[in-house]
XYZ file of C-alpha atoms in Angstrom:
284
model
C 30.358 12.121 -24.616
C 33.327 9.892 -25.384
C 33.148 10.317 -29.133
C 31.664 6.866 -29.639
C 28.259 6.106 -31.128
C 26.185 3.108 -30.075
C 23.403 1.636 -32.172
C 19.949 1.030 -30.728
C 20.502 -2.706 -30.945
C 23.737 -2.437 -28.950
C 22.040 -0.417 -26.229
C 19.184 -2.914 -26.189
C 21.572 -5.870 -25.866
C 23.391 -4.171 -22.988
C 20.120 -3.473 -21.190
C 18.962 -7.046 -21.603
C 21.898 -8.162 -19.488
C 19.976 -6.681 -16.570
C 17.090 -9.104 -17.040
C 18.462 -12.136 -15.129
C 19.655 -9.865 -12.301
C 16.298 -8.142 -11.961
C 14.361 -11.394 -12.290
C 16.454 -13.078 -9.601
C 15.866 -10.164 -7.218
C 12.154 -9.907 -8.000
C 11.662 -13.638 -7.406
C 13.882 -13.941 -4.325
C 12.651 -15.853 -1.304
C 11.085 -13.803 1.492
C 11.496 -16.625 4.009
C 14.194 -14.913 6.106
C 11.812 -12.267 7.473
C 8.243 -11.808 8.614
C 6.409 -8.695 7.403
C 3.770 -7.376 9.831
C 3.052 -4.316 7.664
C 2.462 -4.454 3.906
C 1.576 -1.458 1.712
C 0.362 -1.993 -1.845
C -0.427 0.265 -4.777
C -0.529 0.235 -8.563
C 0.259 2.640 -11.360
C -0.960 2.527 -14.936
C 1.610 2.385 -17.744
C 1.302 2.348 -21.525
C 2.805 -0.656 -23.286
C 2.912 -1.508 -26.980
C 1.483 -4.992 -27.526
C 0.554 -6.663 -30.813
C 0.727 -3.365 -32.679
C -1.512 -1.529 -30.171
C -0.809 0.685 -27.165
C -2.495 -0.780 -24.109
C -2.825 0.415 -20.518
C -1.431 -2.057 -18.012
C -1.102 -1.916 -14.222
C 2.219 -2.266 -12.415
C 1.399 -3.797 -9.020
C 3.907 -3.010 -6.266
C 4.161 -4.120 -2.641
C 6.333 -2.724 0.145
C 6.798 -4.514 3.447
C 8.112 -3.488 6.845
C 9.856 -6.455 8.459
C 10.104 -7.266 12.156
C 13.515 -5.609 12.297
C 11.843 -2.344 11.247
C 13.319 -2.016 7.748
C 11.356 -1.424 4.571
C 11.695 -3.763 1.624
C 10.282 -3.775 -1.876
C 8.563 -7.156 -1.841
C 7.820 -7.415 -5.510
C 6.636 -6.010 -8.827
C 4.196 -7.624 -11.254
C 2.408 -6.455 -14.386
C -1.329 -7.042 -14.468
C -3.835 -6.526 -17.257
C -5.805 -4.289 -14.894
C -6.420 -3.576 -11.202
C -9.006 -6.333 -11.091
C -9.506 -8.795 -8.263
C -7.988 -11.466 -10.512
C -4.769 -9.472 -11.045
C -4.395 -8.615 -7.353
C -5.119 -12.197 -6.316
C -2.437 -13.436 -8.716
C -0.010 -10.869 -7.280
C -0.674 -11.818 -3.652
C -0.549 -15.537 -4.458
C 2.842 -15.002 -6.067
C 4.139 -13.121 -3.004
C 2.918 -15.891 -0.716
C 4.558 -18.519 -2.946
C 7.823 -16.704 -2.187
C 7.087 -17.164 1.546
C 5.583 -13.797 2.401
C 4.248 -14.411 5.916
C 3.406 -12.792 9.218
C 1.199 -10.095 7.650
C -0.857 -8.250 10.289
C -1.884 -5.087 8.424
C -2.333 -4.327 4.723
C -2.592 -0.673 3.678
C -4.107 0.278 0.320
C -6.702 2.435 -1.375
C -10.296 1.236 -1.614
C -10.281 -0.168 -5.143
C -12.966 -2.849 -4.998
C -10.984 -5.647 -6.634
C -7.948 -4.932 -4.494
C -9.917 -4.965 -1.244
C -11.616 -8.259 -2.105
C -8.239 -9.821 -2.948
C -6.706 -8.571 0.326
C -9.530 -10.023 2.390
C -9.415 -13.404 0.663
C -5.622 -13.762 0.550
C -4.754 -12.329 3.979
C -7.522 -13.664 6.167
C -7.044 -12.543 9.756
C -5.065 -9.463 8.756
C -6.420 -5.943 9.239
C -7.087 -3.800 6.179
C -6.283 -0.101 6.613
C -7.925 2.136 4.040
C -5.586 4.897 2.875
C -6.752 8.059 4.643
C -5.472 10.334 1.869
C -7.690 8.624 -0.717
C -10.526 8.427 1.809
C -10.428 12.178 2.431
C -10.284 12.850 -1.293
C -13.346 10.651 -1.879
C -15.254 12.542 0.820
C -14.333 16.033 -0.368
C -15.196 15.170 -3.973
C -18.873 14.997 -2.985
C -18.833 17.758 -0.350
C -20.349 21.124 -1.345
C -17.524 23.585 -2.046
C -18.747 26.033 0.564
C -18.325 23.350 3.254
C -15.118 21.685 2.118
C -12.657 23.537 4.381
C -14.613 23.081 7.593
C -15.600 19.519 6.721
C -11.958 18.678 6.032
C -10.964 19.999 9.469
C -13.674 17.987 11.202
C -12.815 14.730 9.429
C -9.102 15.300 9.960
C -9.699 15.671 13.694
C -11.650 12.406 13.630
C -8.822 10.555 11.867
C -6.281 12.002 14.316
C -8.298 10.966 17.375
C -6.365 9.290 20.216
C -8.523 6.155 20.110
C -11.448 4.534 18.320
C -13.994 5.496 20.985
C -13.144 9.192 20.632
C -13.213 8.911 16.838
C -16.704 7.414 17.004
C -17.927 10.268 19.209
C -16.541 12.756 16.677
C -18.251 10.805 13.893
C -21.604 11.073 15.659
C -21.163 14.836 16.067
C -20.274 15.247 12.378
C -23.333 13.197 11.439
C -25.550 15.494 13.510
C -24.072 18.675 12.016
C -23.852 17.672 8.337
C -26.456 14.971 7.686
C -28.626 17.427 5.734
C -25.870 19.752 4.486
C -23.614 17.088 2.937
C -25.485 13.753 2.806
C -23.231 12.152 0.157
C -20.092 12.983 2.133
C -21.649 11.621 5.308
C -22.565 8.380 3.520
C -18.934 7.818 2.445
C -17.655 8.741 5.909
C -20.026 6.318 7.617
C -19.291 3.462 5.217
C -15.507 3.840 5.398
C -15.119 4.814 9.048
C -14.056 1.436 10.450
C -11.514 0.709 7.718
C -10.046 4.235 7.677
C -9.566 4.258 11.464
C -8.176 0.721 11.815
C -4.746 2.109 12.773
C -6.193 3.661 15.933
C -5.977 0.197 17.480
C -2.169 0.329 17.141
C 0.318 2.007 19.489
C 0.460 5.690 18.567
C 3.987 5.741 17.131
C 2.963 3.442 14.243
C -0.170 5.218 13.122
C 1.259 8.062 11.040
C 3.214 5.855 8.662
C 0.525 3.205 8.334
C -2.548 5.359 7.812
C -1.804 6.125 4.143
C -0.063 4.633 1.127
C 2.132 7.740 0.851
C 5.283 5.630 1.217
C 4.404 3.652 -1.918
C 3.226 6.727 -3.791
C 6.551 8.490 -3.229
C 8.157 5.448 -4.789
C 5.688 5.718 -7.662
C 6.767 9.336 -8.191
C 10.336 8.135 -8.707
C 9.037 5.680 -11.297
C 6.998 8.394 -13.021
C 10.076 10.562 -13.422
C 11.608 7.862 -15.626
C 8.365 6.760 -17.236
C 7.494 10.254 -18.482
C 10.630 10.210 -20.638
C 9.689 6.880 -22.227
C 5.907 7.449 -22.394
C 5.203 4.150 -24.169
C 7.152 1.000 -23.291
C 7.996 -1.227 -26.287
C 7.052 -4.442 -24.418
C 6.404 -5.912 -20.979
C 9.998 -7.033 -20.536
C 11.214 -3.444 -20.776
C 8.833 -2.433 -17.975
C 10.157 -5.072 -15.584
C 13.713 -4.192 -16.617
C 13.439 -0.449 -15.917
C 11.125 -0.529 -12.916
C 12.867 -3.541 -11.433
C 16.308 -1.939 -11.661
C 15.005 1.213 -9.988
C 13.227 -0.719 -7.233
C 16.346 -2.806 -6.626
C 18.357 0.363 -6.088
C 15.810 1.813 -3.659
C 15.546 -1.499 -1.822
C 19.305 -1.562 -1.286
C 19.246 2.001 0.086
C 16.470 1.128 2.509
C 18.285 -1.990 3.697
C 21.529 -0.133 4.387
C 19.938 3.020 5.806
C 18.165 3.859 9.037
C 15.355 1.718 10.350
C 11.951 2.855 9.159
C 10.210 1.889 12.403
C 11.294 0.676 15.827
C 9.237 -2.503 16.071
C 9.916 -3.405 19.721
C 6.787 -1.730 21.095
C 4.607 -3.206 18.359
C 5.870 -6.755 18.847
C 5.278 -6.502 22.601
C 1.805 -5.021 22.037
C 0.932 -7.759 19.558
C 2.042 -10.515 21.937
C -0.085 -9.113 24.772
C -3.069 -8.739 22.452
C -2.785 -12.305 21.177
C -2.555 -13.612 24.740
C -5.644 -11.610 25.732
C -7.539 -13.020 22.739
C -6.557 -16.573 23.716
C -7.767 -16.019 27.259
C -11.041 -14.543 26.032
C -11.567 -17.513 23.711
C -10.807 -19.927 26.549
C -13.326 -18.241 28.838
C -15.909 -18.270 26.059
C -15.466 -22.006 25.517
C -15.691 -22.742 29.237
C -18.796 -20.584 29.485
């Protein structure tokens, strides 16, 4: 545009100046805040390594701190979405002082779920309802999909767990023979998909799915589609990290994502009730 040509090596050298900035941000301490809500997801990218194009997973975590603001907690490249990769990712986040995690939201990838339960013991795992519904409908006969979707949606939108369980029992009665595979998935995933029903109502909508992370992934895909194949791992961290830094700054200077006052009060009362129950149990 300015009548000047730049060689590929010059552009590459300029981009590499981003590396220490991105690395410093991606490895920053998380000690200043506690993060009750953490949402995690991964997307598969193609990277050229040792003369071959290989699929690698970019693991991403978003947290909502006690002040109610979202933050990008970190980005790491894994060889796959295995339990080993997710465990390494969570261990790294905890080494940077990630703490205070009450709820982790993710899809039901087996390795991811096992890593969540081992690394965040005591925290609640919320299964993404969008993925859950998709898994159910994939095995539902086409002629029943619309009505079954409405019934399951009503269950997930129930005002409390007791009502959701009553709706589950009714669905089981009506569809046990018509859609046995769908019923099996619904029964198995019910408790994890409805975990948010224990929370105050205002927090349920934004914590019942990983949509917040997936919208972020869409922004990444817009850039990634142009590149298609990354030349190396460093270029992935450079591009994705710079984008995530920008989004993180916008979130930090924008409106609060959630008003956490009601949640913090609810959590304190719940913890006190649990202590009293434990005390009574010990005395008994």
